[in-house]
Coordinates of C-alpha atoms in Angstrom, one line a residue:
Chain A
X1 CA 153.5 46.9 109.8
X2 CA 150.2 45.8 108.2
X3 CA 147.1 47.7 107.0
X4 CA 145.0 47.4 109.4
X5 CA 141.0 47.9 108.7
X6 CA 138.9 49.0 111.0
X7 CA 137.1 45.8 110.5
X8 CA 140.2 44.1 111.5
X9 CA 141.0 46.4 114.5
X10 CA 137.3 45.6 115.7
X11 CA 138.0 41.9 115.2
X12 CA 141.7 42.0 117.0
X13 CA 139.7 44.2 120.0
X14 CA 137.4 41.8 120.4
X15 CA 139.5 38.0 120.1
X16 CA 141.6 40.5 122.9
X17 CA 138.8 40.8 125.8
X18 CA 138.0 36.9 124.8
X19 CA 141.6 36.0 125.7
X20 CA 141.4 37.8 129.0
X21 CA 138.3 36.8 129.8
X22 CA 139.0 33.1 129.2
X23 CA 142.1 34.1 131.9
X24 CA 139.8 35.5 134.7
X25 CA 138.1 32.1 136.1
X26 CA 141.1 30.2 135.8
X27 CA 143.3 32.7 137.6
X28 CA 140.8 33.0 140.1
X29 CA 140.4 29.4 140.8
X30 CA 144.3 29.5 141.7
X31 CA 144.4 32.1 143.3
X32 CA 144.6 32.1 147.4
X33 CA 143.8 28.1 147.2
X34 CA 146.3 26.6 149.5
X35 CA 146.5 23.5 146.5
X36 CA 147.7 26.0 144.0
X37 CA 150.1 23.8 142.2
X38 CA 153.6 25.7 143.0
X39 CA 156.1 24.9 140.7
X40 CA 159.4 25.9 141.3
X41 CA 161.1 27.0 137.5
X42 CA 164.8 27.8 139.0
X43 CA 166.7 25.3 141.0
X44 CA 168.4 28.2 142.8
X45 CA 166.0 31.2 144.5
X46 CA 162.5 31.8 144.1
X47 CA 161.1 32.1 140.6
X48 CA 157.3 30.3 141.1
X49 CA 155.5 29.4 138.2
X50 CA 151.6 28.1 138.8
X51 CA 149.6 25.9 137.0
X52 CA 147.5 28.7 136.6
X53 CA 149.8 30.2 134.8
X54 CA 150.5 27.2 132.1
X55 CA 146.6 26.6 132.2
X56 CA 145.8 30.2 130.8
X57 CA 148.0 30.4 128.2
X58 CA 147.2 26.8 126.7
X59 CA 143.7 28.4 126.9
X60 CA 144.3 31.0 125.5
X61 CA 146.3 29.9 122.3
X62 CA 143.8 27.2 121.6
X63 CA 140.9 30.7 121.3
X64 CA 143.7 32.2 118.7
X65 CA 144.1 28.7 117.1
X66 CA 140.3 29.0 116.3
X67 CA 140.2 33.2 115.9
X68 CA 143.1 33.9 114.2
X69 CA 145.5 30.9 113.4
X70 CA 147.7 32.7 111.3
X71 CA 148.8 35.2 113.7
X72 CA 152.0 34.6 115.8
X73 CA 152.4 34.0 119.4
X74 CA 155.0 35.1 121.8
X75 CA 153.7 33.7 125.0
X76 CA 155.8 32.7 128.8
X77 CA 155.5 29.0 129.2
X78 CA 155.5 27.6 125.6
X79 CA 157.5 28.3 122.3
X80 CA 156.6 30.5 119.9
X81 CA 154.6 30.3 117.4
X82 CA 155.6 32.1 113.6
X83 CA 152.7 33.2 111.9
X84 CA 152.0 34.8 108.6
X85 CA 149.6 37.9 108.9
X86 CA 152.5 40.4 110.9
X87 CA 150.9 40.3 113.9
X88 CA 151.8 38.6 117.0
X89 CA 150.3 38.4 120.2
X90 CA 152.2 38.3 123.4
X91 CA 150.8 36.5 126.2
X92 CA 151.7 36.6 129.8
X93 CA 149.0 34.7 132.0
X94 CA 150.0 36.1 135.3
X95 CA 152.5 38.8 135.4
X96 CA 153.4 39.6 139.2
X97 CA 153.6 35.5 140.0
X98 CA 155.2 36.4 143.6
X99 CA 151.9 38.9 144.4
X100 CA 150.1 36.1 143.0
X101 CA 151.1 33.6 145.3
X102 CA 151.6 35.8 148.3
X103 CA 147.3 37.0 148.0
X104 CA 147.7 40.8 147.2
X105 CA 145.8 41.7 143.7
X106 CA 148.2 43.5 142.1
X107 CA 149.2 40.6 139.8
X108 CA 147.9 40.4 136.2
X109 CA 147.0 39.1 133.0
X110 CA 148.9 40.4 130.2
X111 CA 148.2 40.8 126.7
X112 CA 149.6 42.5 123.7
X113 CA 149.7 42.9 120.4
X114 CA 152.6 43.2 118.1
X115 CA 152.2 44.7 114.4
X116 CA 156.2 44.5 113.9
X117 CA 157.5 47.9 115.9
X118 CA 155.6 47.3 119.1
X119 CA 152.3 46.6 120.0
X120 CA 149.4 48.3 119.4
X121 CA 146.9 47.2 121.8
X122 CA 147.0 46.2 125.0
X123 CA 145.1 44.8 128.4
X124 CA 145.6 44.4 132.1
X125 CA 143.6 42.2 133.6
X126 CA 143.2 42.5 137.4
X127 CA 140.5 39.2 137.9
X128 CA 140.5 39.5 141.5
X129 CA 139.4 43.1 141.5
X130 CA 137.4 42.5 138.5
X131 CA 139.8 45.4 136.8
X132 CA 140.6 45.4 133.1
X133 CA 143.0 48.3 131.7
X134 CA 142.6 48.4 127.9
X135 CA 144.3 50.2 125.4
X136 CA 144.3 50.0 121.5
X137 CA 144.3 52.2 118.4
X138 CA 144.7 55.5 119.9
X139 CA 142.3 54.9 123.0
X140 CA 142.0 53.4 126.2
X141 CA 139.8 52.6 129.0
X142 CA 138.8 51.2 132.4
X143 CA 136.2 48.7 133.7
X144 CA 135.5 48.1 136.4
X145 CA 132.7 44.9 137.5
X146 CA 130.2 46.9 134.4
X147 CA 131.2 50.3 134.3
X148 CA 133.7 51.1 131.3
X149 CA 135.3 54.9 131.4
X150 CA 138.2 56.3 129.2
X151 CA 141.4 56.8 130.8
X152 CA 144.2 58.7 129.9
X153 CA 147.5 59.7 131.8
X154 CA 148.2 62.9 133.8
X155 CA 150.2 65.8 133.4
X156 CA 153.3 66.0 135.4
X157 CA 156.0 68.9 134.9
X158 CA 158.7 68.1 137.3
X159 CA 159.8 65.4 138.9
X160 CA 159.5 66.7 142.5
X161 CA 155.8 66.1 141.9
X162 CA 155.9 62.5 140.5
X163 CA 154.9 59.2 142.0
X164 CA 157.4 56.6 140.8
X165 CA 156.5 52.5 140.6
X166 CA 159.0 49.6 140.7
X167 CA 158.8 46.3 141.7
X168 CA 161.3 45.1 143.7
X169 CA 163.6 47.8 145.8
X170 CA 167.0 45.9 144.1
X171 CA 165.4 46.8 140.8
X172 CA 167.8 44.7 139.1
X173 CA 171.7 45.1 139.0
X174 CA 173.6 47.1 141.7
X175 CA 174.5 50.0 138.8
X176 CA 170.5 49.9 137.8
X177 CA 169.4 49.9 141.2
X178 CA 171.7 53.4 141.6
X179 CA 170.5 54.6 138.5
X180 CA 166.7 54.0 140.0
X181 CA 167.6 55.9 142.7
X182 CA 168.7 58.7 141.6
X183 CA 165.7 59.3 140.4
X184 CA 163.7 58.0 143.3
X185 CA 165.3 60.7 145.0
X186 CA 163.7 63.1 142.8
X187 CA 160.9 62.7 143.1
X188 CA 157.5 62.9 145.9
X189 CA 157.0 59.7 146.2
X190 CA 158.4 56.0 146.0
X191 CA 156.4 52.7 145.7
X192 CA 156.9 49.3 145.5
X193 CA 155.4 45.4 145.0
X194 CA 153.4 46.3 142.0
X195 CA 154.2 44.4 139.3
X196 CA 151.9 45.3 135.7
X197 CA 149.5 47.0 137.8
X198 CA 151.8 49.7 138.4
X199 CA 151.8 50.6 134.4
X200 CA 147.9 50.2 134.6
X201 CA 147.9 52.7 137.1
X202 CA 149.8 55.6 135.2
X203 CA 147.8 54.9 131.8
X204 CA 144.6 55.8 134.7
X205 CA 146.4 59.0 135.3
X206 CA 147.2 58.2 139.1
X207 CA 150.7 57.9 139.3
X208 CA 153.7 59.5 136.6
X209 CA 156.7 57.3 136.3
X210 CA 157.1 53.1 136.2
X211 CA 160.6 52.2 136.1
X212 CA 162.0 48.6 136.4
X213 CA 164.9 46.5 134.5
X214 CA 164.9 42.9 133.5
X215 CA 161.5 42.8 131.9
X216 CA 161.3 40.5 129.0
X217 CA 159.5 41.1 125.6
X218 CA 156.0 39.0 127.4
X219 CA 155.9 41.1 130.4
X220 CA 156.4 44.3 128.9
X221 CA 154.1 44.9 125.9
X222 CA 150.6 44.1 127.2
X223 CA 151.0 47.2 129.7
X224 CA 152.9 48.9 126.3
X225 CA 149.8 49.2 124.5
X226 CA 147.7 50.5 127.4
X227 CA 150.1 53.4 128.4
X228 CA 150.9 54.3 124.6
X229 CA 147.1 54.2 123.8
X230 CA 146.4 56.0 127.1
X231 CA 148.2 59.1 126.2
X232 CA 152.0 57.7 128.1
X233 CA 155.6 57.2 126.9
X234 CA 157.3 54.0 127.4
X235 CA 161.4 53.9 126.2
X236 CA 164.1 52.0 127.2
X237 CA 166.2 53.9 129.8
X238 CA 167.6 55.0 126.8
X239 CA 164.6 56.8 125.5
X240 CA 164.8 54.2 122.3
X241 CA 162.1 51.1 121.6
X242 CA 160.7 48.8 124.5
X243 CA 158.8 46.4 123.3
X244 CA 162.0 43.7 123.8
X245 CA 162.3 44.4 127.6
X246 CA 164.7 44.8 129.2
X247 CA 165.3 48.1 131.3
X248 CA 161.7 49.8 130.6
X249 CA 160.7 54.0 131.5
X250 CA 157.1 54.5 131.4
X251 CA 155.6 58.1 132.0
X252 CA 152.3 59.8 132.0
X253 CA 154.2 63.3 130.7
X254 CA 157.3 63.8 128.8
X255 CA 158.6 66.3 130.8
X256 CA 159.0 63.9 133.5
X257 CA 160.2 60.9 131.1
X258 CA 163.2 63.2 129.9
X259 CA 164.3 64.5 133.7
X260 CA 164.5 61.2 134.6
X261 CA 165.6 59.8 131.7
X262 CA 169.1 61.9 132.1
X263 CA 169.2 61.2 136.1
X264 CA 168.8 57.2 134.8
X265 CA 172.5 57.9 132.4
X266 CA 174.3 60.6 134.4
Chain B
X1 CA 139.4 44.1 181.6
X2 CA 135.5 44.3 181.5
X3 CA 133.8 41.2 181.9
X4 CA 132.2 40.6 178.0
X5 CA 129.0 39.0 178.4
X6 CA 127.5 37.4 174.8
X7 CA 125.0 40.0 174.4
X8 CA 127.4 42.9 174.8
X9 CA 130.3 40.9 172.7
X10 CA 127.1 40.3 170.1
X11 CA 126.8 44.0 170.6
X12 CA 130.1 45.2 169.8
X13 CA 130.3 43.0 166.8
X14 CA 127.9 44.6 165.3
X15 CA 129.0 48.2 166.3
X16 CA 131.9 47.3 164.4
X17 CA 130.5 46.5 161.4
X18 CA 128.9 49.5 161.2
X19 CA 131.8 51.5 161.5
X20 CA 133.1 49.8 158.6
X21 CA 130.0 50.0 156.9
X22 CA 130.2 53.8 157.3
X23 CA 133.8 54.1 156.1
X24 CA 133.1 52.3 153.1
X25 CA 131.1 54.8 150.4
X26 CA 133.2 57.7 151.9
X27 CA 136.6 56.4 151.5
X28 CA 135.8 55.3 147.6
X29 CA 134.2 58.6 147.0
X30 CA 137.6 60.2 147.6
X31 CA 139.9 57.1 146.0
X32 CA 140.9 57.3 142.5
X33 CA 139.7 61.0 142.4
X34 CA 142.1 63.7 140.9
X35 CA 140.3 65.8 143.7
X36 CA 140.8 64.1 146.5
X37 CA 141.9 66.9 148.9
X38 CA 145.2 66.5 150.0
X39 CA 146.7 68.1 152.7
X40 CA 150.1 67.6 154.0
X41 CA 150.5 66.8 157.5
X42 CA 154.1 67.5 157.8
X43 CA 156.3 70.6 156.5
X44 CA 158.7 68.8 155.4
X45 CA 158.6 65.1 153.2
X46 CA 155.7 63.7 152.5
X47 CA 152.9 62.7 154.9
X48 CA 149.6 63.0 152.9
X49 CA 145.7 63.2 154.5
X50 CA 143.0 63.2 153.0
X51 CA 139.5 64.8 153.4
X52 CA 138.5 61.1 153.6
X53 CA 140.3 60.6 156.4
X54 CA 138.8 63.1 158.5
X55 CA 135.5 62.7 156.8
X56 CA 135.7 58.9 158.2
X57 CA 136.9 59.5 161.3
X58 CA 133.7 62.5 162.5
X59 CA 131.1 60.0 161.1
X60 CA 132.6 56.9 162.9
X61 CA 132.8 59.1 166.0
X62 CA 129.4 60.6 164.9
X63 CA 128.1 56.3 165.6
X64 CA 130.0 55.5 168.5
X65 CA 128.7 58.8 170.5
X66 CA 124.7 57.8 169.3
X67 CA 125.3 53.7 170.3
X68 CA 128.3 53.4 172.9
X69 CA 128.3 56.7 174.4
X70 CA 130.6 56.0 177.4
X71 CA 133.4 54.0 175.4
X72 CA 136.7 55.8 175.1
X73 CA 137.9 56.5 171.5
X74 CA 141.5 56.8 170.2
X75 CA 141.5 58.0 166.5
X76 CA 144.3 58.9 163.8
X77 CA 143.0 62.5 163.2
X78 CA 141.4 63.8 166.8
X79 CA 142.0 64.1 170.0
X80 CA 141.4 60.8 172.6
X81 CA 138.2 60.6 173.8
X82 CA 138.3 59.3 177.6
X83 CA 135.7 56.8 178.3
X84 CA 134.4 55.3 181.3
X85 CA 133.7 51.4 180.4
X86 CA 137.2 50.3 179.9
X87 CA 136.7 49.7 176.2
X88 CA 138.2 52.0 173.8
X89 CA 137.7 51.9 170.2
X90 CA 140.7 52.4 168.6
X91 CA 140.5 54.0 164.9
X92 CA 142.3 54.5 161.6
X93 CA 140.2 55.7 158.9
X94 CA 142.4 54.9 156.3
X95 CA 145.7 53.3 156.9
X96 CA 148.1 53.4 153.9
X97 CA 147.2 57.4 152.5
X98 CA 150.5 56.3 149.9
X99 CA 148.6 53.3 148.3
X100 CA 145.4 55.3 148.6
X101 CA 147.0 58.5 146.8
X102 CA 148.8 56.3 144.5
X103 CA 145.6 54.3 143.5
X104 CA 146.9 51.0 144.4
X105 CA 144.3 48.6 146.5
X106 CA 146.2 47.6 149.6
X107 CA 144.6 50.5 152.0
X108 CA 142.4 49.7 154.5
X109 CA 139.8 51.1 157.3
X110 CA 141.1 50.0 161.0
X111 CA 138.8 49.5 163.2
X112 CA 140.1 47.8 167.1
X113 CA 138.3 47.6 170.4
X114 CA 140.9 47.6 173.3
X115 CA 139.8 46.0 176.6
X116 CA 142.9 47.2 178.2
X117 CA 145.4 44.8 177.6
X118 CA 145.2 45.0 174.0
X119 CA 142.5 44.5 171.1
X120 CA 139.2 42.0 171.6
X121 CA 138.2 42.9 168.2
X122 CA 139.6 44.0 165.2
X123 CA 138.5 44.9 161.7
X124 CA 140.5 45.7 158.3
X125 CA 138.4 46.6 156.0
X126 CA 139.1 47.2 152.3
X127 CA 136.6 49.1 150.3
X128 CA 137.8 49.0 146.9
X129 CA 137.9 45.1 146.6
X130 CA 135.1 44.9 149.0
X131 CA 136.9 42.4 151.1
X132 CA 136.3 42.5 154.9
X133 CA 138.7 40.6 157.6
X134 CA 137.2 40.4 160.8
X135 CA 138.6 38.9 164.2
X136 CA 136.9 39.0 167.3
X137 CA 135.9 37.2 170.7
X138 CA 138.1 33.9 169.3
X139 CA 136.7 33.8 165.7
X140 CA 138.1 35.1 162.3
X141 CA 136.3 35.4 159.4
X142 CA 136.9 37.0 155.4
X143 CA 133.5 38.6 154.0
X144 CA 134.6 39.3 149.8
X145 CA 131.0 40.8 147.6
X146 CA 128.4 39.1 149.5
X147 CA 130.4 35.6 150.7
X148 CA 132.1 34.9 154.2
X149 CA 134.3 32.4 155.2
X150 CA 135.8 31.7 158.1
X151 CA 140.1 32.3 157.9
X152 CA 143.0 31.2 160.1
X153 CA 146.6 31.6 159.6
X154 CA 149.0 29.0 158.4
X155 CA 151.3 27.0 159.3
X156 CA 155.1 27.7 158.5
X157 CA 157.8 25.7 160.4
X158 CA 161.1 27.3 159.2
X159 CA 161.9 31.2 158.2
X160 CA 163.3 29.4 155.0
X161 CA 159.9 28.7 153.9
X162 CA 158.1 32.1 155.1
X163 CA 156.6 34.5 153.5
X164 CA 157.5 37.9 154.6
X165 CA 155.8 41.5 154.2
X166 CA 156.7 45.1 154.8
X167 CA 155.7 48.2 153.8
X168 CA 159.0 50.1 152.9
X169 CA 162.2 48.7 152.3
X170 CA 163.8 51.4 154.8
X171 CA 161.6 49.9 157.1
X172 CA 162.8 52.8 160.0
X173 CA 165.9 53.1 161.2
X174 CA 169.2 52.0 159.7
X175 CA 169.5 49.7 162.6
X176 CA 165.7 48.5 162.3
X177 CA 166.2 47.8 158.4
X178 CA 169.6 46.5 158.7
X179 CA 167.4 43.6 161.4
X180 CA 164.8 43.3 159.0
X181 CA 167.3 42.4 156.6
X182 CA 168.8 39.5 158.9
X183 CA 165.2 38.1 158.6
X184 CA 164.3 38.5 155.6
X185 CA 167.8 37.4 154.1
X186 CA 166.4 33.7 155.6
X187 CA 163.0 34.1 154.0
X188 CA 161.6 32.3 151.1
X189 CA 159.9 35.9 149.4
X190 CA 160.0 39.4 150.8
X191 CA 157.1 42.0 149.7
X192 CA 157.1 45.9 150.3
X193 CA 154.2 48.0 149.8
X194 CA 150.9 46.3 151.4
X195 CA 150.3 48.5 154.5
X196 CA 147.8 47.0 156.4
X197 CA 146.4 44.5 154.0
X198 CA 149.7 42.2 154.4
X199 CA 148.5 41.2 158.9
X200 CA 145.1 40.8 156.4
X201 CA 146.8 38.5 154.4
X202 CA 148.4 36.6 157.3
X203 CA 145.3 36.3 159.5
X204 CA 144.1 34.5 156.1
X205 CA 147.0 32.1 155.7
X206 CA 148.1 33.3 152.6
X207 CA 151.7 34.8 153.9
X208 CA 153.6 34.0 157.1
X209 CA 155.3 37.3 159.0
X210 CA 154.7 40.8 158.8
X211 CA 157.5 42.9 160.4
X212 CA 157.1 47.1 160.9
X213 CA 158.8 49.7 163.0
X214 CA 157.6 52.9 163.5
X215 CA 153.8 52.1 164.0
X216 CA 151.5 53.9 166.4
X217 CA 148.7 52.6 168.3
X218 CA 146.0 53.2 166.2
X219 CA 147.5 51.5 163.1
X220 CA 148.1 48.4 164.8
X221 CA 145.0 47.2 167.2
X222 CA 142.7 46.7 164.1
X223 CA 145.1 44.4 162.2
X224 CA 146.2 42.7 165.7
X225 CA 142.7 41.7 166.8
X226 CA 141.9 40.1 163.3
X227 CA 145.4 37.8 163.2
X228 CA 145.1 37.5 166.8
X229 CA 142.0 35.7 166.5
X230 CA 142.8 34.0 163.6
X231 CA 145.2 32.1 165.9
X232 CA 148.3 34.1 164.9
X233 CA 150.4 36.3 166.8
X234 CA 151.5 39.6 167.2
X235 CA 154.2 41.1 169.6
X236 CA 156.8 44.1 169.4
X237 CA 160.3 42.6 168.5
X238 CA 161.3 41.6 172.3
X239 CA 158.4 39.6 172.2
X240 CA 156.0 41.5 174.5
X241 CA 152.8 43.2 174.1
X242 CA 153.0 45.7 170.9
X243 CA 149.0 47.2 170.9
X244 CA 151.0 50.5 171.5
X245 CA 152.8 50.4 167.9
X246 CA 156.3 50.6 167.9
X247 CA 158.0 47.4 166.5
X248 CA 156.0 45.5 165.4
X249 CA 156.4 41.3 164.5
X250 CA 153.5 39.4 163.5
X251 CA 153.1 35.7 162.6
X252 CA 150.9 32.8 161.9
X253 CA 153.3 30.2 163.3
X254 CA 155.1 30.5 166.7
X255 CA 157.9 28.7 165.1
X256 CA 158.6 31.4 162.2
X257 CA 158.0 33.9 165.0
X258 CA 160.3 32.9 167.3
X259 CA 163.3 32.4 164.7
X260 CA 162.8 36.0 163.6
X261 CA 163.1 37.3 166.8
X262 CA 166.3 35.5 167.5
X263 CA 167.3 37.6 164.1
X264 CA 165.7 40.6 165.2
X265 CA 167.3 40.8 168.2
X266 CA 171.0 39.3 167.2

């Protein structure tokens, strides 16, 4: 991983909010319009992409082509790009593309940073409710509109007490779907149809557990970096590295990650 | 049903608003806030109230006693109120206590005015985004920060290219889920976890059918009047009048609407 200066973390913050704030008027211009460019990325079923989506990130990498060309880029719609300085940033415009289409502002705007063994800042853009969840360097915070206020996680000892996020109720295969409920079962409460928002929640301390399979490296590490820097856990099922996707745990306490973490492999 | 002359439909308009107005700075001082005073309703699983609630409902009651004294009120946390002008006021201070404990945006204040035979007027209101959707007297409108437009529901010919919301996948029964799931297995998308702000979200043509089970009254006059009068429709799952909760089907298309009911009821 590289030195980095806290000239250089001030700089990386900042090219960060300038990225997502680049995002927010595009997003919004898509989003709810009846004309919103529906692309349809699988032949079979319903995977949507939007020209929002594509128009975001083009925007976005042509900011880090001026700010900081020789960082690489791990983004949805276009290749990667290989940089030099051990950092990458991984983009995904709008994370939650079916909320997105369907009006409910629980979609996102996703970006991470990657200094080799996961990233270490992250946002969660929420345009609609003029929300962004940032975390980076051992802090994190909230704005809302103009008010900014430190979040962190909150304690949770047992499961019986924990609200627990997923997306979609088939979670992914039929033997992770079982696994998920297991430890929905466990615990006080279950809810769905979140998307990133969900993770953006537990780093604000009002829900425990997030736990969703099938996540790719560009959806996962944006929300990464603001639960880590908020104070959260985020493992594999696991309990080893994230950052990659796949089957993701994220939990405000570790008492809660471990419980369900053996109810997730027994 | 009361004859509604303009001045007294003017009237009740803007009673209404003011009930919603009044909801709005008590139900954000209490979301989002560690201390939010939860109470729960039942002994056993999980049916949370807030002190918001309450709190909402005695001031909204506090207005309708000082300006339409002889109105009957039916509420979600007192007893009815019998009235003597055939217009009841029909009140759910915050539909959706899980997204409100849980933080998540998709809440909402229900405001409806029954005439008898079912809602003239409905309001869901959404403090947190500051989005209003109003429908009243033939007219629907979406108020967002300081802008209104007018909204109307969409047009969707086949079930195969609907947009369909619930809030839990369990939905109620086995039998009701294992109907929903005859619809929905015909549907382009399916969404959990909207509460209230999915008929919102139909009245506004962003989504096509809603389907519940299990409502009561007071949770489904205010979103009925607003897609009502956003030229959708809403009926239990035989197809008749559904202002007393129950089943519950709504859609912006009579096409969609009828096809799911031949599912629903198959």
């Amino acid at each position: 991983m590289p030195k980095l200066s806290n000239s250089l973390k001030a700089e990386l913050q900042d090219v960060a909010h300038a990225l997502a704030d680049a995002a927010r008027p595009i997003a919004l211009q898509y989003f709810r319009n009846p004309d919103q460019g529906l692309e349809n990325k699988l032949e079979r079923g319903f995977d949507p992409v939007t020209v929002a989506d594509k128009s975001i990130e083009r925007e976005m990498r042509r900011i880090l082509a001026a700010r900081r060309p020789d960082d690489g880029i791990m983004g949805e719609e276009y290749a990667d790009t290989v940089g030099t300085t051990g950092l990458t940033w991984v983009l995904d415009p709008i994370d939650g593309t079916r909320s997105f289409i369907s009006g409910t502002p629980t979609w996102g705007v996703l970006i991470g940073l990657n200094a080799g063994a996961g990233p270490v800042l992250g946002i969660v853009d929420q345009p609609f409710t003029a929300e962004r969840f940032w975390g980076g360097f051992g802090q994190a915070s909230w704005t809302h509109l103009d008010q900014t206020h430190d979040i962190a996680v909150r304690e949770c000892a047992t499961l019986s007490n924990a609200v627990l996020f997923t997306t979609m109720p088939e979670v992914g295969t039929i033997a992770e779907a079982a696994a998920f409920q297991r430890v929905s079962y466990e615990c006080k409460l279950t809810r769905y149809g979140t998307d990133c928002y969900a993770y953006a929640l537990l780093a604000a301390g009002n829900i425990d557990l997030v736990i969703e399979a099938g996540l790719n490296a560009f959806d996962t590490q944006g929300p990464m970096g603001v639960v880590q820097n908020a104070g959260g856990i985020v493992t594999d099922w696991q309990g080893g590295p994230a950052h990659q996707g796949g089957q993701v745990i994220a939990a405000g306490d570790p008492r809660t990650h471990e419980q369900a973490l053996v109810l997730l492999n027994s």
